[in-house]
Short mmCIF file of N, CA and C in Angstrom, two decimals:
data_model
loop_
_atom_site.label_atom_id
_atom_site.label_comp_id
_atom_site.label_asym_id
_atom_site.label_seq_id
_atom_site.Cartn_x
_atom_site.Cartn_y
_atom_site.Cartn_z
N MET A 80 -47.46 23.67 -77.06
CA MET A 80 -48.52 24.45 -75.98
C MET A 80 -48.14 25.63 -75.68
N ILE A 81 -49.20 26.58 -75.99
CA ILE A 81 -49.37 28.02 -75.44
C ILE A 81 -50.05 28.19 -74.14
N MET A 82 -48.91 28.90 -73.32
CA MET A 82 -49.30 28.92 -71.87
C MET A 82 -50.04 30.45 -71.78
N ASN A 83 -50.89 30.60 -70.91
CA ASN A 83 -51.73 31.62 -70.43
C ASN A 83 -50.68 32.44 -69.83
N PHE A 84 -50.46 33.80 -70.45
CA PHE A 84 -49.51 34.90 -69.87
C PHE A 84 -50.46 35.94 -69.17
N GLN A 85 -51.70 35.81 -69.31
CA GLN A 85 -52.63 37.01 -69.18
C GLN A 85 -52.18 36.92 -67.45
N GLY A 86 -52.05 38.57 -67.14
CA GLY A 86 -51.80 38.72 -65.53
C GLY A 86 -50.07 38.60 -65.58
N LEU A 87 -49.39 38.11 -66.42
CA LEU A 87 -48.01 37.56 -66.12
C LEU A 87 -47.30 38.62 -65.37
N PHE A 88 -47.76 40.00 -65.54
CA PHE A 88 -46.73 41.00 -64.82
C PHE A 88 -47.85 41.63 -63.52
N GLU A 89 -48.74 40.92 -63.34
CA GLU A 89 -49.47 41.36 -62.20
C GLU A 89 -49.87 40.04 -60.82
N MET A 90 -49.75 38.81 -61.17
CA MET A 90 -50.04 38.07 -60.72
C MET A 90 -49.43 37.84 -59.53
N ASP A 91 -49.48 36.65 -58.50
CA ASP A 91 -48.80 36.62 -57.13
C ASP A 91 -47.91 35.67 -57.88
N VAL A 92 -46.41 35.49 -57.17
CA VAL A 92 -45.69 34.71 -57.34
C VAL A 92 -45.26 33.83 -56.20
N LYS A 93 -44.88 32.76 -56.94
CA LYS A 93 -44.27 31.62 -55.82
C LYS A 93 -42.65 31.77 -56.19
N HIS A 94 -42.58 31.85 -54.81
CA HIS A 94 -40.74 31.42 -54.26
C HIS A 94 -40.10 30.54 -54.35
N LEU A 95 -39.10 30.53 -55.31
CA LEU A 95 -38.20 29.34 -55.44
C LEU A 95 -37.15 28.98 -54.39
N GLY A 96 -37.23 28.32 -53.42
CA GLY A 96 -36.34 28.44 -52.47
C GLY A 96 -35.02 27.74 -52.60
N ALA A 97 -34.71 27.29 -53.28
CA ALA A 97 -33.58 26.34 -53.42
C ALA A 97 -32.46 27.26 -53.59
N HIS A 98 -31.35 26.35 -52.99
CA HIS A 98 -29.95 27.02 -53.08
C HIS A 98 -29.73 28.24 -52.18
N ARG A 99 -30.41 28.38 -51.05
CA ARG A 99 -30.13 29.59 -50.20
C ARG A 99 -28.89 29.64 -49.51
N ASP A 100 -27.73 29.38 -49.95
CA ASP A 100 -26.36 29.50 -49.31
C ASP A 100 -25.60 30.38 -49.65
N ASN A 101 -24.40 30.87 -49.00
CA ASN A 101 -23.82 31.87 -49.84
C ASN A 101 -22.10 31.16 -49.97
N HIS A 102 -22.35 30.05 -50.87
CA HIS A 102 -21.16 29.73 -51.53
C HIS A 102 -20.66 30.43 -52.73
N PRO A 103 -19.50 30.66 -52.79
CA PRO A 103 -19.34 31.88 -53.96
C PRO A 103 -19.61 31.12 -54.96
N ASP A 104 -19.41 30.07 -55.57
CA ASP A 104 -19.78 29.12 -57.02
C ASP A 104 -21.36 29.34 -57.14
N HIS A 105 -22.32 29.61 -55.97
CA HIS A 105 -23.52 29.79 -56.11
C HIS A 105 -24.16 31.55 -56.72
N GLN A 106 -23.38 31.99 -55.64
CA GLN A 106 -23.28 33.46 -55.89
C GLN A 106 -23.12 33.77 -57.16
N SER A 107 -21.80 33.73 -57.92
CA SER A 107 -21.43 33.90 -59.30
C SER A 107 -22.65 33.37 -60.31
N GLU A 108 -23.21 32.32 -60.02
CA GLU A 108 -23.90 31.74 -61.08
C GLU A 108 -25.45 32.44 -60.76
N LEU A 109 -25.68 32.44 -59.73
CA LEU A 109 -27.24 33.40 -59.38
C LEU A 109 -26.82 34.73 -60.24
N ALA A 110 -25.71 35.74 -59.55
CA ALA A 110 -25.48 37.08 -59.91
C ALA A 110 -25.38 37.05 -61.83
N GLY A 111 -24.62 36.24 -62.05
CA GLY A 111 -24.42 36.20 -63.87
C GLY A 111 -23.96 37.48 -64.59
N GLY A 112 -23.15 38.19 -63.77
CA GLY A 112 -22.96 39.42 -64.50
C GLY A 112 -21.85 40.11 -63.49
N ASP A 113 -20.87 40.81 -64.13
CA ASP A 113 -19.61 41.76 -63.38
C ASP A 113 -20.40 43.10 -62.93
N TYR A 114 -20.86 43.23 -61.73
CA TYR A 114 -21.68 44.30 -61.48
C TYR A 114 -20.68 45.37 -60.90
N THR A 115 -19.34 44.83 -60.95
CA THR A 115 -18.48 45.95 -60.07
C THR A 115 -17.93 46.56 -61.00
N LYS A 116 -17.76 46.74 -62.13
CA LYS A 116 -17.70 47.77 -63.22
C LYS A 116 -18.72 48.36 -63.61
N SER A 117 -18.49 49.59 -63.90
CA SER A 117 -19.50 50.43 -64.59
C SER A 117 -19.71 50.05 -65.73
N ALA A 118 -18.97 49.40 -66.57
CA ALA A 118 -19.11 49.22 -68.08
C ALA A 118 -20.21 47.97 -68.59
N TYR A 119 -20.68 47.47 -67.30
CA TYR A 119 -21.77 46.62 -67.39
C TYR A 119 -23.13 47.69 -67.58
N TYR A 120 -23.25 48.71 -66.66
CA TYR A 120 -24.39 49.63 -66.91
C TYR A 120 -23.98 50.63 -68.25
N GLN A 121 -22.91 50.98 -68.65
CA GLN A 121 -22.80 51.71 -69.78
C GLN A 121 -23.22 51.08 -70.91
N ALA A 122 -22.96 49.45 -71.00
CA ALA A 122 -23.45 48.90 -72.06
C ALA A 122 -25.07 48.94 -71.93
N LEU A 123 -25.99 48.66 -70.91
CA LEU A 123 -27.43 49.04 -71.09
C LEU A 123 -27.79 49.89 -71.45
N ILE A 124 -26.92 51.18 -71.25
CA ILE A 124 -27.41 52.61 -71.81
C ILE A 124 -27.12 52.57 -73.35
N GLU A 125 -26.04 51.81 -73.91
CA GLU A 125 -25.70 51.76 -75.19
C GLU A 125 -27.02 51.20 -75.92
N ILE A 126 -27.10 49.97 -75.06
CA ILE A 126 -28.28 49.09 -75.79
C ILE A 126 -29.62 50.09 -75.82
N SER A 127 -29.74 50.85 -74.97
CA SER A 127 -31.19 51.62 -74.84
C SER A 127 -31.32 52.44 -75.88
N VAL A 128 -29.94 53.12 -75.99
CA VAL A 128 -29.96 54.63 -76.79
C VAL A 128 -30.26 53.76 -78.40
N SER A 129 -30.18 52.36 -78.71
CA SER A 129 -29.73 52.06 -79.79
C SER A 129 -31.30 51.52 -80.32
N ARG A 130 -32.17 51.34 -79.36
CA ARG A 130 -33.61 51.19 -79.54
C ARG A 130 -34.23 52.16 -80.24
N ILE A 131 -35.41 51.72 -80.73
CA ILE A 131 -36.13 52.97 -81.31
C ILE A 131 -37.19 52.79 -80.26
N PRO A 132 -37.62 53.92 -79.53
CA PRO A 132 -38.55 54.38 -78.57
C PRO A 132 -40.14 53.85 -78.95
N ARG A 133 -40.93 53.39 -78.10
CA ARG A 133 -42.41 53.25 -78.58
C ARG A 133 -42.91 53.98 -77.40
N ASN A 134 -43.61 54.70 -77.38
CA ASN A 134 -44.14 55.48 -76.00
C ASN A 134 -45.71 54.74 -75.47
N THR A 135 -45.67 54.97 -74.13
CA THR A 135 -46.63 54.33 -73.47
C THR A 135 -47.29 55.60 -72.50
N PRO A 136 -48.48 55.79 -72.54
CA PRO A 136 -48.96 56.24 -71.47
C PRO A 136 -48.88 55.76 -69.86
N THR A 137 -48.47 54.55 -69.68
CA THR A 137 -48.68 53.71 -68.87
C THR A 137 -47.09 53.76 -67.88
N ILE A 138 -47.32 54.28 -66.87
CA ILE A 138 -45.91 54.43 -66.10
C ILE A 138 -45.32 53.06 -65.65
N ILE A 139 -44.27 52.76 -66.18
CA ILE A 139 -43.19 51.43 -65.93
C ILE A 139 -43.10 51.07 -64.68
N LYS A 140 -43.50 49.92 -64.44
CA LYS A 140 -42.82 49.56 -62.93
C LYS A 140 -42.37 48.31 -63.18
N PRO A 141 -41.15 48.14 -62.32
CA PRO A 141 -40.57 46.92 -62.52
C PRO A 141 -40.96 45.94 -61.69
N HIS A 142 -41.80 46.17 -60.95
CA HIS A 142 -42.84 44.69 -60.44
C HIS A 142 -43.92 45.55 -59.98
N PRO A 143 -45.16 44.83 -60.29
CA PRO A 143 -46.64 45.30 -59.96
C PRO A 143 -46.89 46.07 -58.77
N TYR A 144 -46.13 45.71 -57.62
CA TYR A 144 -46.38 46.87 -56.83
C TYR A 144 -45.31 47.57 -56.14
N LEU A 145 -44.35 48.00 -57.03
CA LEU A 145 -43.25 48.79 -56.64
C LEU A 145 -42.66 49.85 -57.90
N ASP A 146 -42.37 51.03 -57.27
CA ASP A 146 -41.98 51.75 -58.13
C ASP A 146 -40.56 51.96 -58.50
N PHE A 147 -39.98 52.24 -59.43
CA PHE A 147 -38.44 52.81 -59.44
C PHE A 147 -38.23 53.82 -58.08
N GLY A 148 -37.03 53.92 -57.57
CA GLY A 148 -36.50 54.55 -56.50
C GLY A 148 -37.39 54.03 -54.96
N CYS A 149 -37.97 52.73 -55.13
CA CYS A 149 -37.90 52.34 -53.58
C CYS A 149 -36.74 51.75 -53.18
N SER A 150 -37.17 51.61 -51.78
CA SER A 150 -35.97 51.12 -50.89
C SER A 150 -35.68 49.63 -50.77
N PRO A 151 -34.56 48.91 -50.57
CA PRO A 151 -34.31 47.91 -50.50
C PRO A 151 -35.44 46.92 -49.51
N LEU A 152 -35.53 47.75 -48.40
CA LEU A 152 -36.80 47.50 -47.42
C LEU A 152 -37.95 47.42 -48.11
N ALA A 153 -38.23 47.97 -48.94
CA ALA A 153 -39.71 47.88 -49.47
C ALA A 153 -39.55 47.04 -50.04
N LEU A 154 -38.89 46.23 -51.05
CA LEU A 154 -38.98 45.25 -51.76
C LEU A 154 -38.70 43.86 -51.05
N ALA A 155 -37.75 43.66 -49.92
CA ALA A 155 -37.84 42.96 -48.94
C ALA A 155 -39.42 42.78 -48.26
N THR A 156 -39.83 43.74 -47.95
CA THR A 156 -41.33 43.64 -47.20
C THR A 156 -41.96 42.98 -48.14
N LEU A 157 -42.19 43.03 -49.66
CA LEU A 157 -43.06 42.61 -50.81
C LEU A 157 -42.79 41.06 -50.79
N LEU A 158 -41.31 40.99 -51.34
CA LEU A 158 -40.99 39.91 -51.86
C LEU A 158 -40.21 38.94 -50.99
N GLY A 159 -40.26 39.17 -49.59
CA GLY A 159 -39.55 38.25 -48.71
C GLY A 159 -37.98 38.37 -49.10
N GLU A 160 -37.28 37.25 -48.09
CA GLU A 160 -35.90 37.42 -47.93
C GLU A 160 -35.01 37.22 -49.57
N PRO A 161 -34.46 37.90 -49.87
CA PRO A 161 -33.67 37.38 -51.49
C PRO A 161 -33.08 36.25 -51.07
N GLU A 162 -32.78 35.53 -52.03
CA GLU A 162 -31.81 34.59 -52.39
C GLU A 162 -30.55 35.04 -52.20
N LEU A 163 -30.06 35.77 -52.58
CA LEU A 163 -28.68 36.39 -52.76
C LEU A 163 -28.90 37.92 -52.44
N ASN A 164 -27.98 38.36 -51.49
CA ASN A 164 -27.90 39.79 -51.32
C ASN A 164 -26.53 40.52 -51.32
N LEU A 165 -26.06 41.19 -52.55
CA LEU A 165 -24.76 41.32 -53.08
C LEU A 165 -24.67 42.75 -52.70
N TYR A 166 -23.51 43.41 -52.16
CA TYR A 166 -22.99 44.51 -52.09
C TYR A 166 -21.73 44.74 -53.14
N THR A 167 -21.74 45.97 -53.99
CA THR A 167 -20.39 46.22 -54.57
C THR A 167 -20.34 47.74 -53.72
N ILE A 168 -19.15 48.18 -54.75
CA ILE A 168 -18.45 49.64 -54.02
C ILE A 168 -19.79 50.77 -54.35
N LYS A 169 -20.62 50.68 -55.06
CA LYS A 169 -21.93 51.71 -55.38
C LYS A 169 -23.17 51.08 -55.50
N GLU A 170 -23.27 49.86 -55.59
CA GLU A 170 -24.61 49.35 -55.55
C GLU A 170 -24.86 48.27 -54.72
N HIS A 171 -26.03 47.97 -54.49
CA HIS A 171 -26.48 47.02 -53.64
C HIS A 171 -27.78 46.26 -54.62
N LEU A 172 -27.72 44.90 -54.62
CA LEU A 172 -28.60 43.79 -55.41
C LEU A 172 -29.08 42.95 -54.61
N LEU A 173 -30.30 42.62 -55.07
CA LEU A 173 -31.20 41.59 -54.25
C LEU A 173 -31.65 40.74 -55.44
N PHE A 174 -31.32 39.39 -55.40
CA PHE A 174 -31.76 38.48 -56.21
C PHE A 174 -32.70 37.32 -55.54
N TYR A 175 -33.69 37.24 -56.59
CA TYR A 175 -34.90 36.62 -56.13
C TYR A 175 -35.10 35.13 -57.45
N ARG A 176 -35.35 34.24 -57.10
CA ARG A 176 -35.98 33.29 -58.18
C ARG A 176 -37.47 33.00 -57.97
N ILE A 177 -38.30 33.17 -58.94
CA ILE A 177 -39.53 33.28 -58.82
C ILE A 177 -40.34 32.20 -59.60
N GLU A 178 -41.63 31.96 -59.45
CA GLU A 178 -42.35 31.39 -60.55
C GLU A 178 -43.77 31.96 -60.90
N THR A 179 -43.58 32.53 -62.22
CA THR A 179 -44.94 33.34 -62.38
C THR A 179 -45.63 32.88 -63.63
N ALA A 180 -47.00 32.36 -63.91
CA ALA A 180 -47.57 31.97 -64.68
C ALA A 180 -47.13 30.71 -65.22
N GLY A 181 -46.44 29.77 -64.09
CA GLY A 181 -45.81 28.72 -64.36
C GLY A 181 -44.41 28.40 -65.09
N TYR A 182 -43.67 29.69 -65.09
CA TYR A 182 -42.49 30.08 -66.08
C TYR A 182 -41.38 30.12 -64.54
N LYS A 183 -40.36 29.52 -64.62
CA LYS A 183 -39.58 30.24 -63.56
C LYS A 183 -38.48 31.52 -63.97
N GLN A 184 -38.42 32.21 -63.33
CA GLN A 184 -37.82 33.39 -63.52
C GLN A 184 -36.59 33.60 -62.56
N ARG A 185 -35.50 34.32 -62.80
CA ARG A 185 -34.56 35.10 -62.07
C ARG A 185 -34.73 36.65 -62.17
N LEU A 186 -35.00 37.13 -60.86
CA LEU A 186 -35.28 38.96 -60.93
C LEU A 186 -34.08 39.31 -60.26
N GLU A 187 -33.30 40.46 -60.61
CA GLU A 187 -32.39 41.18 -60.22
C GLU A 187 -32.71 42.54 -60.15
N PHE A 188 -32.86 43.47 -59.07
CA PHE A 188 -33.13 44.28 -58.47
C PHE A 188 -31.58 44.93 -57.83
N HIS A 189 -31.58 46.42 -58.58
CA HIS A 189 -30.11 46.93 -58.51
C HIS A 189 -30.62 48.24 -57.80
N PHE A 190 -30.07 48.60 -56.70
CA PHE A 190 -30.20 49.95 -55.82
C PHE A 190 -28.89 50.70 -55.87
N HIS A 191 -28.98 52.25 -55.95
CA HIS A 191 -27.83 52.92 -55.89
C HIS A 191 -28.43 53.98 -54.95
N GLN A 192 -27.38 54.24 -53.64
CA GLN A 192 -27.75 55.04 -52.72
C GLN A 192 -29.26 54.61 -51.94
N SER A 193 -29.61 53.21 -52.07
CA SER A 193 -30.74 52.72 -51.48
C SER A 193 -31.82 53.23 -52.35
N ARG A 194 -31.94 53.46 -53.77
CA ARG A 194 -33.08 53.79 -54.56
C ARG A 194 -33.02 52.69 -55.81
N LEU A 195 -33.90 51.94 -55.91
CA LEU A 195 -34.01 51.08 -57.07
C LEU A 195 -33.81 52.00 -58.35
N PHE A 196 -32.86 51.43 -59.40
CA PHE A 196 -33.01 51.83 -60.73
C PHE A 196 -33.09 50.99 -62.09
N TYR A 197 -32.71 49.58 -61.54
CA TYR A 197 -32.56 48.67 -62.51
C TYR A 197 -33.07 47.41 -62.34
N VAL A 198 -33.81 46.54 -63.17
CA VAL A 198 -34.52 45.27 -62.89
C VAL A 198 -34.02 44.29 -63.94
N LYS A 199 -33.67 43.45 -63.85
CA LYS A 199 -33.52 42.68 -64.89
C LYS A 199 -34.35 41.13 -64.65
N ARG A 200 -35.32 40.94 -65.47
CA ARG A 200 -36.10 39.62 -65.33
C ARG A 200 -35.69 38.57 -66.20
N SER A 201 -35.18 37.65 -66.13
CA SER A 201 -34.73 36.49 -67.00
C SER A 201 -35.69 35.24 -66.92
N PHE A 202 -36.14 35.02 -67.78
CA PHE A 202 -37.43 33.71 -68.11
C PHE A 202 -36.45 32.44 -68.24
N CYS A 203 -36.36 31.50 -67.59
CA CYS A 203 -35.65 30.09 -67.94
C CYS A 203 -36.32 29.68 -68.62
N LYS A 204 -35.54 28.96 -69.63
CA LYS A 204 -36.21 27.81 -70.79
C LYS A 204 -37.74 27.98 -71.46
N LEU A 205 -37.62 29.20 -72.01
CA LEU A 205 -38.77 29.54 -72.75
C LEU A 205 -38.80 28.95 -74.06
N SER A 206 -39.82 28.65 -74.79
CA SER A 206 -39.69 28.18 -76.11
C SER A 206 -40.30 29.64 -76.92
N LEU A 207 -40.25 29.48 -78.43
CA LEU A 207 -40.03 30.53 -79.02
C LEU A 207 -41.39 31.14 -78.85
N SER A 208 -42.75 30.18 -78.87
CA SER A 208 -43.85 30.67 -78.53
C SER A 208 -44.25 31.22 -77.31
N ASP A 209 -43.65 30.56 -76.09
CA ASP A 209 -44.06 31.01 -75.24
C ASP A 209 -43.13 32.58 -75.00
N ALA A 210 -41.83 32.91 -75.67
CA ALA A 210 -41.42 34.10 -75.35
C ALA A 210 -42.13 35.14 -76.55
N ASN A 211 -42.79 34.53 -77.15
CA ASN A 211 -44.34 35.71 -77.88
C ASN A 211 -44.97 35.76 -77.35
N GLU A 212 -45.65 35.02 -76.08
CA GLU A 212 -46.56 35.39 -75.54
C GLU A 212 -46.28 36.38 -74.22
N VAL A 213 -44.97 36.22 -74.12
CA VAL A 213 -44.26 37.45 -73.12
C VAL A 213 -44.32 38.85 -73.90
N PHE A 214 -43.90 38.81 -74.93
CA PHE A 214 -44.07 39.83 -75.64
C PHE A 214 -45.43 40.45 -75.80
N CYS A 215 -46.46 39.40 -76.23
CA CYS A 215 -47.81 39.75 -76.27
C CYS A 215 -48.65 40.59 -74.91
N ALA A 216 -47.72 39.89 -73.88
CA ALA A 216 -48.44 40.49 -72.77
C ALA A 216 -47.70 41.75 -72.37
N LEU A 217 -46.50 42.04 -73.17
CA LEU A 217 -45.94 43.49 -72.67
C LEU A 217 -46.80 44.48 -73.54
N ARG A 218 -47.07 43.81 -74.91
CA ARG A 218 -47.90 44.91 -75.87
C ARG A 218 -49.17 44.96 -75.01
N ALA A 219 -50.02 44.29 -74.72
CA ALA A 219 -51.25 44.52 -74.08
C ALA A 219 -51.11 45.45 -72.77
N LYS A 220 -50.10 45.21 -72.21
CA LYS A 220 -49.88 46.36 -70.80
C LYS A 220 -49.61 47.88 -71.32
N TYR A 221 -49.09 47.77 -72.14
CA TYR A 221 -48.08 48.97 -72.29
C TYR A 221 -48.38 49.53 -73.60
N LEU A 222 -48.66 48.85 -74.51
CA LEU A 222 -48.74 49.48 -76.17
C LEU A 222 -50.35 49.25 -76.56
N ASP A 223 -51.25 48.89 -75.70
CA ASP A 223 -52.93 48.65 -76.38
C ASP A 223 -52.65 47.64 -77.50
N ASP A 224 -51.88 46.73 -77.47
CA ASP A 224 -51.89 45.77 -78.45
C ASP A 224 -51.17 46.00 -79.80
N ARG A 225 -50.56 47.33 -79.78
CA ARG A 225 -50.00 47.43 -81.10
C ARG A 225 -48.79 46.96 -81.22
N LEU A 226 -48.14 46.97 -82.50
CA LEU A 226 -46.98 46.21 -83.08
C LEU A 226 -45.74 46.49 -82.12
N PHE A 227 -45.07 45.48 -82.01
CA PHE A 227 -43.69 45.83 -81.17
C PHE A 227 -42.61 44.86 -81.41
N ASP A 228 -41.30 45.32 -81.89
CA ASP A 228 -40.69 44.70 -82.41
C ASP A 228 -39.51 44.51 -80.98
N PRO A 229 -39.32 43.47 -80.41
CA PRO A 229 -38.74 43.41 -79.32
C PRO A 229 -36.97 43.36 -79.62
N GLU A 230 -36.55 43.32 -80.75
CA GLU A 230 -35.30 42.89 -81.07
C GLU A 230 -34.75 44.26 -81.42
N ASN A 231 -35.60 45.51 -81.86
CA ASN A 231 -35.27 46.87 -82.22
C ASN A 231 -35.70 47.79 -81.55
N GLU A 232 -36.88 47.75 -80.12
CA GLU A 232 -37.25 48.87 -80.29
C GLU A 232 -37.52 48.64 -78.49
N LYS A 233 -38.15 49.63 -77.83
CA LYS A 233 -38.19 49.77 -76.32
C LYS A 233 -39.35 50.35 -75.95
N ILE A 234 -40.04 50.02 -74.80
CA ILE A 234 -41.12 51.02 -74.31
C ILE A 234 -40.64 52.06 -73.41
N ILE A 235 -41.11 52.95 -73.64
CA ILE A 235 -40.93 54.18 -72.53
C ILE A 235 -42.11 54.94 -72.22
N ASP A 236 -41.79 55.50 -70.87
CA ASP A 236 -43.23 55.86 -70.13
C ASP A 236 -42.82 57.66 -70.22
N PRO A 237 -43.48 58.36 -69.64
CA PRO A 237 -43.61 59.69 -69.57
C PRO A 237 -42.70 60.21 -68.50
N GLN A 238 -42.24 59.29 -67.68
CA GLN A 238 -41.18 59.66 -66.85
C GLN A 238 -39.65 58.99 -67.49
N GLY A 239 -39.68 58.38 -68.56
CA GLY A 239 -38.39 57.98 -68.82
C GLY A 239 -37.75 56.59 -68.49
N ASN A 240 -38.81 56.17 -68.07
CA ASN A 240 -38.60 54.57 -67.44
C ASN A 240 -38.53 53.72 -68.58
N GLU A 241 -37.84 52.89 -69.19
CA GLU A 241 -37.53 52.13 -70.10
C GLU A 241 -37.67 50.41 -69.96
N ILE A 242 -38.45 49.74 -70.64
CA ILE A 242 -38.08 48.37 -70.99
C ILE A 242 -37.29 48.00 -72.39
N PHE A 243 -36.70 47.01 -72.28
CA PHE A 243 -36.47 46.21 -73.68
C PHE A 243 -36.12 45.10 -73.07
N ALA A 244 -36.19 44.36 -74.51
CA ALA A 244 -35.75 42.83 -74.18
C ALA A 244 -34.64 42.44 -74.88
N ARG A 245 -33.74 41.44 -74.44
CA ARG A 245 -32.78 40.89 -74.86
C ARG A 245 -32.55 39.60 -75.11
N ASP A 246 -32.15 38.65 -75.77
CA ASP A 246 -32.53 37.28 -76.06
C ASP A 246 -30.97 36.79 -76.04
N ASN A 247 -30.29 36.42 -75.29
CA ASN A 247 -28.99 35.61 -75.05
C ASN A 247 -29.35 34.61 -74.83
N ASP A 248 -28.79 33.77 -73.87
CA ASP A 248 -29.29 32.18 -73.66
C ASP A 248 -30.63 31.86 -73.07
N VAL A 249 -31.21 33.01 -72.48
CA VAL A 249 -32.51 33.23 -72.09
C VAL A 249 -33.15 34.57 -72.17
N LEU A 250 -34.49 34.67 -72.40
CA LEU A 250 -35.09 35.85 -72.48
C LEU A 250 -34.92 36.72 -71.10
N GLN A 251 -34.72 38.08 -71.77
CA GLN A 251 -34.01 38.99 -70.50
C GLN A 251 -35.08 40.06 -70.64
N LEU A 252 -35.94 41.04 -70.03
CA LEU A 252 -36.39 42.08 -69.87
C LEU A 252 -35.83 42.85 -68.76
N GLU A 253 -35.23 44.04 -69.72
CA GLU A 253 -34.47 44.90 -68.93
C GLU A 253 -35.36 46.26 -68.46
N TYR A 254 -35.56 46.25 -67.10
CA TYR A 254 -36.30 47.82 -66.85
C TYR A 254 -35.59 48.77 -66.38
N LEU A 255 -35.30 49.74 -66.94
CA LEU A 255 -34.29 51.03 -66.52
C LEU A 255 -35.06 52.15 -66.32
N ARG A 256 -34.58 52.88 -65.18
CA ARG A 256 -34.90 54.39 -64.96
C ARG A 256 -33.60 54.99 -65.64
N ALA A 257 -33.86 54.80 -66.69
CA ALA A 257 -32.76 55.33 -68.01
C ALA A 257 -32.24 56.79 -67.66
N HIS A 258 -33.05 57.71 -67.61
CA HIS A 258 -32.65 59.30 -67.40
C HIS A 258 -32.77 59.83 -66.07
N HIS A 259 -32.19 58.90 -65.25
CA HIS A 259 -32.29 59.25 -63.81
C HIS A 259 -30.52 59.54 -63.62
N SER A 260 -30.30 60.45 -62.79
CA SER A 260 -28.81 60.71 -62.62
C SER A 260 -27.92 59.59 -62.12
N THR A 261 -28.79 58.28 -61.76
CA THR A 261 -28.05 57.01 -61.24
C THR A 261 -26.94 56.78 -62.34
N PHE A 262 -27.34 56.67 -63.32
CA PHE A 262 -26.20 56.14 -64.40
C PHE A 262 -25.47 57.13 -64.78
N GLY A 263 -25.86 58.21 -64.37
CA GLY A 263 -24.40 58.90 -64.58
C GLY A 263 -23.02 59.01 -63.53
N SER A 264 -23.80 58.99 -62.51
CA SER A 264 -22.98 58.49 -61.14
C SER A 264 -21.96 56.82 -61.20
N LEU A 265 -22.61 56.13 -62.05
CA LEU A 265 -21.81 54.88 -61.71
C LEU A 265 -20.84 54.81 -62.72
#
């Protein structure tokens, strides 16, 4: 069954309010990464550098109503209280579980000095055809439906913001403010 992903990146979202506790097991399950080490961000940059850039004239936004560089307060005003609010030595992370176009997602918003620099959007339980629909939506929004190889390419805007995909156990879209000084200071 093919789902309609038209507007996937523009439509309103439904918050999934399950598990709003601060139990350590829940925190590690939701966070899903070791953000206390700069090696995580270094690996993102290495992946980014290895991808072939596909330029777009459209400014990449990590969320339809938020730009890179926004504050945690602006995000919370738009999306409400996060499911998890995590502080590391250098970063502030906000985690949300949402549903868009019928698909459950986990969103991670990473801030450095109270400015958004990285977002990870993880799609849960997508079939191969559904993942293809996500890529079709990306192509339509940023590449005027031109071909896009999500395994080897990334989309980059005139400001140097990027999107690339990874398919580990779940499909992940990585939104980076890659050429900003933040990555050099982590």
